[in-house]
Coordinates of C-alpha atoms in Angstrom, one line a residue:
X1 CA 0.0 0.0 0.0
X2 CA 3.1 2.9 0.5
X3 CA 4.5 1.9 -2.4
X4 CA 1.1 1.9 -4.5
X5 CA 1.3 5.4 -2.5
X6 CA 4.3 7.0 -3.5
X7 CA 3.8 5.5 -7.2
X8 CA 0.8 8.0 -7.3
X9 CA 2.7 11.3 -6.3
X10 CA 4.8 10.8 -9.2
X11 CA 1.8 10.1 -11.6
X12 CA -0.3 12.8 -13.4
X13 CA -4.2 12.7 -12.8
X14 CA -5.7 10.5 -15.5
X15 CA -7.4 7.6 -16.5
X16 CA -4.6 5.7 -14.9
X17 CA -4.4 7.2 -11.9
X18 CA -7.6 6.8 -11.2
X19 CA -7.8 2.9 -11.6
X20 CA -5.2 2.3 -9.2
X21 CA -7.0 4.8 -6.9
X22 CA -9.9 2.0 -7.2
X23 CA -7.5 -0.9 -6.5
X24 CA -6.5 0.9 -3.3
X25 CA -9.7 1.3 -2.2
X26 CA -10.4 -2.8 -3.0
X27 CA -7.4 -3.9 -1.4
X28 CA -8.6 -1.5 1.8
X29 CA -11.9 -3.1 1.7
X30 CA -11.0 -6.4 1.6
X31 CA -8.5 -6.0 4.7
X32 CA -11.5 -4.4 6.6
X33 CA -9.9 -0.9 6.6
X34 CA -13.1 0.7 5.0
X35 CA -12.1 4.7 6.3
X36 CA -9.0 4.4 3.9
X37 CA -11.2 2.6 1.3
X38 CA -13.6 5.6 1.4
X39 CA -10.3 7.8 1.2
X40 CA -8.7 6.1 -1.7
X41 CA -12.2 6.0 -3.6
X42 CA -12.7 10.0 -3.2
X43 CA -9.0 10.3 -4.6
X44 CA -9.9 8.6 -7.8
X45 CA -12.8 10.6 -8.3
X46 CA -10.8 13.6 -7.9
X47 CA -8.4 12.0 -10.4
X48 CA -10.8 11.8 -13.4
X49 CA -14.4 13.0 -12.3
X50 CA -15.6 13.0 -15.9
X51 CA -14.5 9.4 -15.6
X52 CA -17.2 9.0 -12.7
X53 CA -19.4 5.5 -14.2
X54 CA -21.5 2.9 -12.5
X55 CA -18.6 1.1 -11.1
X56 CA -17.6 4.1 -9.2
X57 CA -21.0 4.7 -7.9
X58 CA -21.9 0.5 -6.7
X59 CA -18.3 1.4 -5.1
X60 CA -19.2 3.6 -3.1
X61 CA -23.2 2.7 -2.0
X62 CA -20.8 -0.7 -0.7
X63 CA -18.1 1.2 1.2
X64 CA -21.0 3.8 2.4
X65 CA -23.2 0.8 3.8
X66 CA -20.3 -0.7 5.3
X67 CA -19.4 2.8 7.4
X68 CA -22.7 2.6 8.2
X69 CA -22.5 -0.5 9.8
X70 CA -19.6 0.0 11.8
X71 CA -20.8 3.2 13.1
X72 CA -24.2 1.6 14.6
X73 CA -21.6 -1.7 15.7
X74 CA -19.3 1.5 17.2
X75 CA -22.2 2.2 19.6
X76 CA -23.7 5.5 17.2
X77 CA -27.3 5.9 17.5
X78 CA -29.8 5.1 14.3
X79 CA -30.6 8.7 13.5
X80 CA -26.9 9.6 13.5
X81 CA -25.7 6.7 11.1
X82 CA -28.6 7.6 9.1
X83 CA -27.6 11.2 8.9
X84 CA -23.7 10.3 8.3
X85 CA -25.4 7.9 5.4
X86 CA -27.0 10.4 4.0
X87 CA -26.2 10.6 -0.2
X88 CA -26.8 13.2 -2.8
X89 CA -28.6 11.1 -5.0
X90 CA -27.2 13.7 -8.2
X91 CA -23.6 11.9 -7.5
X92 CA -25.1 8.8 -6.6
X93 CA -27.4 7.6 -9.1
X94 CA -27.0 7.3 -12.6
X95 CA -27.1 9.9 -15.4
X96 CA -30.8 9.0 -16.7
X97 CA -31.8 8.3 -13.6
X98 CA -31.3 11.8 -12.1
X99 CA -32.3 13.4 -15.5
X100 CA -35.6 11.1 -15.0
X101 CA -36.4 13.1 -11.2
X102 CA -35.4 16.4 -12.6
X103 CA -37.7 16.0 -15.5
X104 CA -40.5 15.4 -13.2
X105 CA -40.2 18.8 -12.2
X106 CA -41.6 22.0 -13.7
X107 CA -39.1 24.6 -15.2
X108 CA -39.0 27.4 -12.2
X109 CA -38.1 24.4 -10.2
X110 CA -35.6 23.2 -12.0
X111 CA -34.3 26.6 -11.7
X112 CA -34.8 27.2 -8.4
X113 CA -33.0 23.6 -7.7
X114 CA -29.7 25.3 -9.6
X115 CA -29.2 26.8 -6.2
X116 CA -28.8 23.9 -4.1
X117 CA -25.3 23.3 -4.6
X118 CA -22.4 23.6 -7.5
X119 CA -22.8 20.1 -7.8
X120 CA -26.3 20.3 -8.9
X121 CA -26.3 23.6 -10.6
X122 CA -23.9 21.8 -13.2
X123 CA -25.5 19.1 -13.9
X124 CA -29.4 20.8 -14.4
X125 CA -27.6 23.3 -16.4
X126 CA -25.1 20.8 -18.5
X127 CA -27.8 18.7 -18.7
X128 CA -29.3 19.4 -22.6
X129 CA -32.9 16.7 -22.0
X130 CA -33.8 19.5 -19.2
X131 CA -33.9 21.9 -21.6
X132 CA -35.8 20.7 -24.4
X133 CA -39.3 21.3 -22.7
X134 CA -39.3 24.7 -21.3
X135 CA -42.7 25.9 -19.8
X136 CA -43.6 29.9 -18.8
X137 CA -46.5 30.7 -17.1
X138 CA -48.6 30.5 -14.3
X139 CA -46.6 33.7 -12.6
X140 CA -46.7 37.6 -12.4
X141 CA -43.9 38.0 -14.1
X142 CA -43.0 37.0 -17.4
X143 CA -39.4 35.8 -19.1
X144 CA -37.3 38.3 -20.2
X145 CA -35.5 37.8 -23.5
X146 CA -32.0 37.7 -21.7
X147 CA -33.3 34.5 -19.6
X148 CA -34.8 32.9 -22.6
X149 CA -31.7 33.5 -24.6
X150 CA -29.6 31.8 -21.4
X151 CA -31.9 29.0 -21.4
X152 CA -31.7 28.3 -24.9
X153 CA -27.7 28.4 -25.2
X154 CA -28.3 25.3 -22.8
X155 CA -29.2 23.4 -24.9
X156 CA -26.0 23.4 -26.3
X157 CA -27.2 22.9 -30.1
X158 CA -29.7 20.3 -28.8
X159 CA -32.9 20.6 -30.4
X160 CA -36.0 22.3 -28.1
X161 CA -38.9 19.8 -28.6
X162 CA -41.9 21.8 -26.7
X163 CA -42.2 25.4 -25.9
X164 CA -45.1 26.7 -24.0
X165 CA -45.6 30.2 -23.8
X166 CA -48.9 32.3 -21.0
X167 CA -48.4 35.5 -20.4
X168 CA -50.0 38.5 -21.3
X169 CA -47.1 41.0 -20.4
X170 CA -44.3 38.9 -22.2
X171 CA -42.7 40.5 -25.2
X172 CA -43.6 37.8 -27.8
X173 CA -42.4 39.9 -31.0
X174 CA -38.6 39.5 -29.1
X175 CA -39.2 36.2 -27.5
X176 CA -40.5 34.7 -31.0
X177 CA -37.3 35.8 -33.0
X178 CA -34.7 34.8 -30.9
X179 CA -36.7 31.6 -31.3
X180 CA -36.2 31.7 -35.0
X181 CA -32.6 32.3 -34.4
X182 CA -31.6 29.5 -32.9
X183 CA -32.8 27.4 -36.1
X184 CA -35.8 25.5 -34.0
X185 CA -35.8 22.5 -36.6
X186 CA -37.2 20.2 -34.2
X187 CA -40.2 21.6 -32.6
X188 CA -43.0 19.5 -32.0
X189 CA -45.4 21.6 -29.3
X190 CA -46.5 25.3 -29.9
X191 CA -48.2 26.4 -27.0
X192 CA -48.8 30.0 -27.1
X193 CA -51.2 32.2 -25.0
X194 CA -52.0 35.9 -24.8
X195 CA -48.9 36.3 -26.7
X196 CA -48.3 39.7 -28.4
X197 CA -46.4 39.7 -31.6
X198 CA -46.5 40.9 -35.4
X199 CA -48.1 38.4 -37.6
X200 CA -45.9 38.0 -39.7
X201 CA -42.8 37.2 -36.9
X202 CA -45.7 33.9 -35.7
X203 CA -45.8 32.7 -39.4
X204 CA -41.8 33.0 -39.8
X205 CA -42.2 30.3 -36.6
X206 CA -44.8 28.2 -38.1
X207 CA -42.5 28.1 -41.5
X208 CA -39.2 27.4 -39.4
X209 CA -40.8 24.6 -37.1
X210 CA -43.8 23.7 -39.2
X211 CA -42.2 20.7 -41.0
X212 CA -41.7 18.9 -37.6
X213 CA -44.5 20.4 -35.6
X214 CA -47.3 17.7 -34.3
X215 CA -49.1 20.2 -31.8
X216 CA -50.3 23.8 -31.9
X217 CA -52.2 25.4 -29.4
X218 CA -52.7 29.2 -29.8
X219 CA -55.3 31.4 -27.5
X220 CA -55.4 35.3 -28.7
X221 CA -57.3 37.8 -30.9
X222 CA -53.7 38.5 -32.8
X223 CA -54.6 36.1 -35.6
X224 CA -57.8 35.0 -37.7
X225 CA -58.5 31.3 -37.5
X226 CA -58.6 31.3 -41.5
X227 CA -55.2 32.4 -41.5
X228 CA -54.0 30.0 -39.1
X229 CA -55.1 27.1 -41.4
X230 CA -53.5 28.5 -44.5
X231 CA -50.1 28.5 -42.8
X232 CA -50.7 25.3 -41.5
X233 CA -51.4 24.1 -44.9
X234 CA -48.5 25.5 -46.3
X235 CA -45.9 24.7 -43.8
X236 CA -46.9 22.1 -41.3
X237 CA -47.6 18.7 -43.3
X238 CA -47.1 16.7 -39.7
X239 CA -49.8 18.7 -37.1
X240 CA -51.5 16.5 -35.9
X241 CA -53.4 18.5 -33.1
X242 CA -54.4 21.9 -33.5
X243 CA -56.5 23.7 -30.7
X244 CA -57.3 27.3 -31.0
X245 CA -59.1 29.7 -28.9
X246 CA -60.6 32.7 -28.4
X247 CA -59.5 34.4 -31.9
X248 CA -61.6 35.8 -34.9
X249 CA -62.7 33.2 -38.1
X250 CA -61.8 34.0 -41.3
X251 CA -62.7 37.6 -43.4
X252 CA -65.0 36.0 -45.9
X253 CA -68.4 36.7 -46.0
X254 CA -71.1 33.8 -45.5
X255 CA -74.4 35.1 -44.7
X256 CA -75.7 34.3 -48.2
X257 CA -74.2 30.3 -47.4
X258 CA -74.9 29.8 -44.0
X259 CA -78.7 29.8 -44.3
X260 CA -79.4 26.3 -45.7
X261 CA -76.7 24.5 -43.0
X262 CA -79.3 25.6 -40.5
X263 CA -82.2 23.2 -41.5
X264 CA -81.9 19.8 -40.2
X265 CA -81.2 16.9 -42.9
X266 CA -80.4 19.6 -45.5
X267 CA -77.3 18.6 -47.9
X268 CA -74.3 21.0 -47.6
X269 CA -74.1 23.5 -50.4
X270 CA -72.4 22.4 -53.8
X271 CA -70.5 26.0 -53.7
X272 CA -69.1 25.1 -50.4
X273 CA -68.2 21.3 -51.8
X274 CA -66.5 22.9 -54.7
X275 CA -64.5 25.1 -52.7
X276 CA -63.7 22.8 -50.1
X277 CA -61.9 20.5 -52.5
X278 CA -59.9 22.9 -54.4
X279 CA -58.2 24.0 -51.0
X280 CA -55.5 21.6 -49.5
X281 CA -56.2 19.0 -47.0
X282 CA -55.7 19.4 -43.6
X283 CA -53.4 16.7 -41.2
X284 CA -54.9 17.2 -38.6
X285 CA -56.5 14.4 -36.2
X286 CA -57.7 16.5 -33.0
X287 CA -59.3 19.6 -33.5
X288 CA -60.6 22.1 -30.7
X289 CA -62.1 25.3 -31.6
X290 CA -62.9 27.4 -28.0
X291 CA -64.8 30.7 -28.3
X292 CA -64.3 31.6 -32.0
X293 CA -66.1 34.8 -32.9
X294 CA -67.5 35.4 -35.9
X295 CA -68.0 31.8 -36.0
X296 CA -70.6 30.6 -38.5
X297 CA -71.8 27.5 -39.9
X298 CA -70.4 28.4 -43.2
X299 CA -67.0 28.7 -42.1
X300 CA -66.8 24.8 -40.4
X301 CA -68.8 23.7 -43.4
X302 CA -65.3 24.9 -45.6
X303 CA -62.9 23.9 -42.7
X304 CA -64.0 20.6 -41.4
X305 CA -64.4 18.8 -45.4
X306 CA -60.3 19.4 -45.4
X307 CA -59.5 17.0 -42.2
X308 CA -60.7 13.4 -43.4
X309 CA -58.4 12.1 -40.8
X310 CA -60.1 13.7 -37.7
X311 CA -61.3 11.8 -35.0
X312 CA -61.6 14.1 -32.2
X313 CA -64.0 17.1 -32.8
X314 CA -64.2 19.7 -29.7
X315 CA -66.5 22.5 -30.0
X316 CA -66.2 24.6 -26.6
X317 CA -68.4 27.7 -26.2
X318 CA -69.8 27.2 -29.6
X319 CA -72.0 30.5 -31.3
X320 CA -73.3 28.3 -33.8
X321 CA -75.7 25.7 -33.4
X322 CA -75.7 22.0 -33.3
X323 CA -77.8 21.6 -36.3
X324 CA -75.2 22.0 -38.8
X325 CA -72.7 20.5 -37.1
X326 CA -74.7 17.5 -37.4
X327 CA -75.3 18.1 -41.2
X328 CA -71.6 19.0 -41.7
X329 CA -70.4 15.8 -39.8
X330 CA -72.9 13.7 -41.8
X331 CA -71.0 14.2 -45.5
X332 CA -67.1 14.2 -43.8
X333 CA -65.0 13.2 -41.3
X334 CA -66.1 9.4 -41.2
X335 CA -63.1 8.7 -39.1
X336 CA -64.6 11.0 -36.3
X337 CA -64.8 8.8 -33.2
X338 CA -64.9 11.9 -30.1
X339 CA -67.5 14.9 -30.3
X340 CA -68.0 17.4 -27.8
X341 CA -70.1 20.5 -28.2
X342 CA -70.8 22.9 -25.3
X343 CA -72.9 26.0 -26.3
X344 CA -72.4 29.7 -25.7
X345 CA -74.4 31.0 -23.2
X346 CA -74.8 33.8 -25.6
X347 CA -75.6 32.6 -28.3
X348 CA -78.9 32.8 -30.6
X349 CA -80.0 29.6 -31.4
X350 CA -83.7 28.3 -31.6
X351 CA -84.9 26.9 -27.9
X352 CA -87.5 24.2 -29.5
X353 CA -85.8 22.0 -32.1
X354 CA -87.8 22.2 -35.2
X355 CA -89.7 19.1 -36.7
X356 CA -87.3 16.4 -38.7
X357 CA -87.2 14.2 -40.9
X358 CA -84.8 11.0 -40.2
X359 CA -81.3 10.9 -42.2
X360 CA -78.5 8.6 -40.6
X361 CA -75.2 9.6 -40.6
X362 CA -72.3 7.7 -42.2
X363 CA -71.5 4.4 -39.8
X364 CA -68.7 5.5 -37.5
X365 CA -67.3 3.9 -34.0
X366 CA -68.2 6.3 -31.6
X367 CA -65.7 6.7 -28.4
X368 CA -67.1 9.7 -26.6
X369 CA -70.5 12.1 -27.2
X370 CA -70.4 15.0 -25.3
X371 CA -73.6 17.3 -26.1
X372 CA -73.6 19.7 -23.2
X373 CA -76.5 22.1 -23.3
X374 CA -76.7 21.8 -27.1
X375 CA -80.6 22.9 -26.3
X376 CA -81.4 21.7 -30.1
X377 CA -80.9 18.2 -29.9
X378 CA -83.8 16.0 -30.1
X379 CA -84.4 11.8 -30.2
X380 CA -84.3 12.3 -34.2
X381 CA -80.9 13.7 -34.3
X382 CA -79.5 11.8 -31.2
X383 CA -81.2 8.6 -33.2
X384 CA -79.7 9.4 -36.7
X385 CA -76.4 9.6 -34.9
X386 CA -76.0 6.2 -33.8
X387 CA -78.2 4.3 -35.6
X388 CA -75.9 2.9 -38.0
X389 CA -72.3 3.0 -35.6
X390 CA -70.9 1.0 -33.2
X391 CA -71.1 1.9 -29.6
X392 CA -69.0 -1.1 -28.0
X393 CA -66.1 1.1 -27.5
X394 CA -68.5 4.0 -25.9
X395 CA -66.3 5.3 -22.9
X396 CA -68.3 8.9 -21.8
X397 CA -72.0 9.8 -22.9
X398 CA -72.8 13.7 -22.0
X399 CA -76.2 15.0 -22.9
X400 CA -76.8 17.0 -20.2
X401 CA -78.9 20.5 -20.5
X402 CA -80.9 19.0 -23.6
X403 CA -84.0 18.9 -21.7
X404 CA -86.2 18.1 -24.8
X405 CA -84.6 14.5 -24.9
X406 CA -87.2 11.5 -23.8
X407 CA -86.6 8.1 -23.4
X408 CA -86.7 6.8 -27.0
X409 CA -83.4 8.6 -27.0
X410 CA -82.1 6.2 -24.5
X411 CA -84.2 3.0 -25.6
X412 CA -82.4 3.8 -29.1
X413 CA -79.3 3.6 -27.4
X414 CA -80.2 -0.1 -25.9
X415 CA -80.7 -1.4 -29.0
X416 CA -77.8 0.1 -31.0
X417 CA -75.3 -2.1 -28.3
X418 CA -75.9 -5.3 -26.6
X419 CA -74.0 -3.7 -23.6
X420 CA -71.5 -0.8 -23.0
X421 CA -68.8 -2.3 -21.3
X422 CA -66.7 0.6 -21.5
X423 CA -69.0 3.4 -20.7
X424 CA -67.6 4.7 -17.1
X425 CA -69.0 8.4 -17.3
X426 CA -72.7 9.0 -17.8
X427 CA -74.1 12.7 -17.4
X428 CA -78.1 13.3 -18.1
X429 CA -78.0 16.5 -16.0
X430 CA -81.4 18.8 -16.2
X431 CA -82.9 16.4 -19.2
X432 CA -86.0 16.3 -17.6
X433 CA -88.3 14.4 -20.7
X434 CA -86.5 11.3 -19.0
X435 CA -88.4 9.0 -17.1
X436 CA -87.1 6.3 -14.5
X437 CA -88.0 3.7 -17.6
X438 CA -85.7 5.1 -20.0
X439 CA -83.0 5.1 -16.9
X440 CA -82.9 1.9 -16.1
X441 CA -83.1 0.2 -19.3
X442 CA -79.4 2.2 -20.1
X443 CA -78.3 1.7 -16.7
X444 CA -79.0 -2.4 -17.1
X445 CA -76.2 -2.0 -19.9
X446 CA -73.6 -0.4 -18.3
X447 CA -72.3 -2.3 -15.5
X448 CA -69.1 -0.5 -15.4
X449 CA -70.1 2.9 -14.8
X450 CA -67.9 4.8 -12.7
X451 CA -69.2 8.5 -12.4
X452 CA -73.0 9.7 -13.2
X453 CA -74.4 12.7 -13.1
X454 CA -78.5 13.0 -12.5
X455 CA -78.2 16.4 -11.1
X456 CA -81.9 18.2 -11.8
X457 CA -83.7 14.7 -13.0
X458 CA -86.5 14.8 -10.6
X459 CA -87.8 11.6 -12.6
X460 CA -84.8 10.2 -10.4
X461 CA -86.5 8.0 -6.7
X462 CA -86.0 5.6 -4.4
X463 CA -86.7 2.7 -7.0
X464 CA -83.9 4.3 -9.1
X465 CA -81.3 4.0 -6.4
X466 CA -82.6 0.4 -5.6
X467 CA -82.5 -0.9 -8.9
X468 CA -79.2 0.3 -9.7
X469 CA -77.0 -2.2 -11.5
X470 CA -73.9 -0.3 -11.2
X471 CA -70.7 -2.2 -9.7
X472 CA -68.3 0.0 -9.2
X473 CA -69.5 3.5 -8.7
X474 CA -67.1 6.0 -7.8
X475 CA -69.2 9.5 -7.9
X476 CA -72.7 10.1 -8.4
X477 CA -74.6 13.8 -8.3
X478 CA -77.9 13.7 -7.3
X479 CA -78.5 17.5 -6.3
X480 CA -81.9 18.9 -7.3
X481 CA -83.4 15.2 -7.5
X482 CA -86.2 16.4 -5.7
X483 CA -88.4 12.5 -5.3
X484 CA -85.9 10.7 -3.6
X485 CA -86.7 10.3 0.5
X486 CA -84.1 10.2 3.5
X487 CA -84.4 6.5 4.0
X488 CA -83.6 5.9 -0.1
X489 CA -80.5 7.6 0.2
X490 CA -79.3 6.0 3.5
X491 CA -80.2 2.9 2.0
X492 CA -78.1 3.4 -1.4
X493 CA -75.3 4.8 0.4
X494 CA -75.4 1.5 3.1
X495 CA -74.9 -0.8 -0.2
X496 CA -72.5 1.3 -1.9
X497 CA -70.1 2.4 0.6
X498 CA -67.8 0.0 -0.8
X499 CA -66.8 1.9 -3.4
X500 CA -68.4 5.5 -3.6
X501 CA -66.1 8.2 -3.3
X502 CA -68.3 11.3 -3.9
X503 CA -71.9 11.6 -3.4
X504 CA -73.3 15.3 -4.2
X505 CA -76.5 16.3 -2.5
X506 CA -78.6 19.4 -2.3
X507 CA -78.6 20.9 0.9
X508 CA -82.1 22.1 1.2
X509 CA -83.4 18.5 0.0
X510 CA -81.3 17.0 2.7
X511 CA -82.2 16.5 6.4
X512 CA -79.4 17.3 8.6
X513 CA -79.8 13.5 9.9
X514 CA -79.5 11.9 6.8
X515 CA -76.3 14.1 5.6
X516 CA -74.2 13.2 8.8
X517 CA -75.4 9.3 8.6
X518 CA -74.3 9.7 4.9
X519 CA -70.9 11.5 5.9
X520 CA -70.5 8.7 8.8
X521 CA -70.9 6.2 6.2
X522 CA -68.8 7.3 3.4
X523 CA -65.3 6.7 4.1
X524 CA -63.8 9.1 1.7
X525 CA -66.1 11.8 3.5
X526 CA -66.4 13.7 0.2
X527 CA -70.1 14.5 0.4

């Protein structure tokens, strides 16, 4: 061992030097001398600590337990070995490893965890993965284009993958071009949110990181929704998602188009076909469009003919009515397996759905149909869109607020599917022309439903909860279901406190008995 030592004075620090560090340390450990093993194993770091590997670090989790051991052996108390034991886990565990924790966090923490110690400030900020998802927002005070320039020269000519940007008060126009700059080839998330630049500077972006770019996400008045889907046709061949919120539609004119979309059963115009097919197709698979104004049924008649791949349709906050988005999806989109329509408050749209004839839409697989407070929807159109589709794969039904539904809606249903096995969220919220009948018979089919939502069905009583089928119900909302009694609702919650989770109840329907024998009983005590 001195002469291993006084070979090593004479040696430079390398790869060498370091190895017969490590045999030191193995020929201490081995004689039982583990203080001069730890000694000899924190030389060879020293020696080469790029060199640092797995070996190194199984090395030391051995001599560290051994120390351990002794100290406890030596007469130390538990919560001092434990503290002695303690381990940075960024020198201790493996390069993906650590990179895996840190990724787990959000950016501001990462930052914030730069300040820990040298040991890991240099790794979070030598670390290039870190840096290809960068995420601002959710604070008071926006990024600077200094900081954004810092974080990007950590990537170290690694591409940046996503890029989310929320804030009102951040300079967009500056943060935007040094974006450009750094030659952003590999984008694949544009997340962008009252973001204030020229237009011109956002298409420059979409042309730079359009040919890689799966997801776009932009929430603003800057831009019209027509132009977003000419850039998108011109530079992004790869979008997959595109989601788009509170902006203006396109600058065309419609009013003279619009008109014969609004009849049930009608055929879409041949103009619009005509023009629809000269324009390029769209990529796109998941579309969301949230509180477009200026939105008319003219403009998703021309937009939704150019996706034939879509299968997820959101329309949040919609100004035009479900009518002809029923007559629009009958003629396209026959991939389209998720709809979800949620109507303006404001908007003008006919209370009583008008008389209609029956025309089935094209046979699809329907995954999810969300109608929430669509107002227009009656059993006709509800009928005609799953009479000729398959409902087996039918995870979440949502017709709440359509209040001129009845049971032959549901009964339709029954009969379209032998069961729905995976159907775990049901909502018929406030659609009173339901009756307990109409309940039950869908209810019998569903045996895995998991959170329902009765809120304002007064057709909704003790026989109801009785006859329940449901397995393994997790939340149920039975506020404003004003024919159930105290004794039902003890009794439904005595034979389902297995599983449920969540029971809402309206207060004033509700004896103070029964609500604390129901929050006695429900051992999640979310009531």
């Amino acid at each position: 061992m001195s002469a291993m030592r006084a070979c090593l004075l004479e040696m430079d620090p390398d790869a060498s030097s370091r190895w017969c560090c490590m045999m030191a340390a193995e020929l201490c450990l081995r004689q039982n001398h583990i203080e001069h093993a730890h000694s000899w194993l924190c030389r060879s770091r020293d020696a080469n600590q790029w060199l640092v590997d797995e070996d190194w670090n199984g090395w030391r989790r051995i001599i560290q337990e051994k120390i351990a051991r002794s100290k406890i052996r030596s007469g130390y108390t538990i919560a001092s070995a434990e503290k002695y034991h303690h381990v940075d886990f960024v020198e201790t565990l493996p390069y993906d490893l650590t990179t895996v924790i840190f990724e787990q966090l959000e950016l501001g923490e990462r930052v914030l965890c730069t300040r820990v110690s040298k040991r890991w400030c240099a790794f979070i900020t030598g670390n290039t993965t870190l840096w290809q998802d960068m995420v601002f927002g959710g604070t008071s005070i926006p990024v600077e284009p200094p900081t954004f320039r810092a974080y990007l020269d950590r990537l170290h000519g690694k591409p940046l993958k996503r890029l989310k940007l929320h804030h009102e008060r951040a300079d967009g126009e500056a943060l935007i071009k040094l974006l450009v700059s750094s030659r952003c080839f590999q984008l694949h998330t544009l997340d962008f949110q009252d973001l204030w630049c020229e237009k011109h500077t956002f298409f420059d972006l979409l042309k730079c990181a359009g040919p890689t770019l799966r997801v776009l996400r932009w929430n603003g008045m800057l831009l019209r929704l027509g132009d977003i889907l000419t850039r998108i046709a011109d530079f992004c061949p790869r979008l997959v998602e595109l989601d788009v919120s509170y902006c203006l539609s396109s600058s065309i004119t419609t009013s003279d188009i619009a008109g014969p979309l609004e009849s049930y059963a009608s055929s879409l115009p041949e103009n619009i076909v005509k023009d629809a097919l000269q324009l390029p197709s769209l990529p796109i698979r998941v579309l969301r469009f949230s509180g477009i104004y200026e939105m008319t049924a003219a403009h998703l008649a021309f937009i939704l003919p150019r996706v034939p791949n879509l299968i997820q349709l959101c329309l949040e906050h919609c100004i035009v009515s479900f009518v002809p988005v029923a007559n629009i999806i009958r003629h396209c989109c026959p991939l389209l397996e998720r709809i979800t329509y949620h109507r303006h408050r404001h908007a003008k749209q006919p209370i009583v759905p008008l008389k209609t004839s029956s025309i089935p839409m094209v046979a699809r697989t329907w995954r999810q149909i969300r109608l929430s407070n669509a107002v227009v929807v009656s059993d006709t159109i509800f009928q005609d869109m799953i009479a000729r589709c398959d409902l087996h794969k039918l995870d979440m039904l949502d017709l709440s607020g359509n209040a001129h539904l009845t049971d032959q809606a549901l009964i339709s249903l029954t009969r379209s599917a032998v069961s729905f096995p995976h159907l775990s969220h049901l909502s018929l919220a406030d659609c009173t022309g339901i009756t307990e009948k109409g309940l039950l018979k869908l209810l019998a089919v569903s045996p895995n439903l998991e959170n329902i939502n009765l809120a304002g069905v007064t057709t909704v009583t003790d026989y109801v909860l009785d006859m329940m089928p449901v397995r393994t119900l997790y939340t149920i909302d039975l506020r404003r279901c004003c024919c159930m009694t105290a004794s039902g609702v003890m009794g439904f919650v005595d034979r389902r406190q297995a599983t449920l989770k969540r029971l809402y109840l309206s207060q004033d329907l509700v004896s103070p008995e029964t609500l604390g024998y129901v929050m006695r009983k429900i051992k999640y005590n979310d009531v």
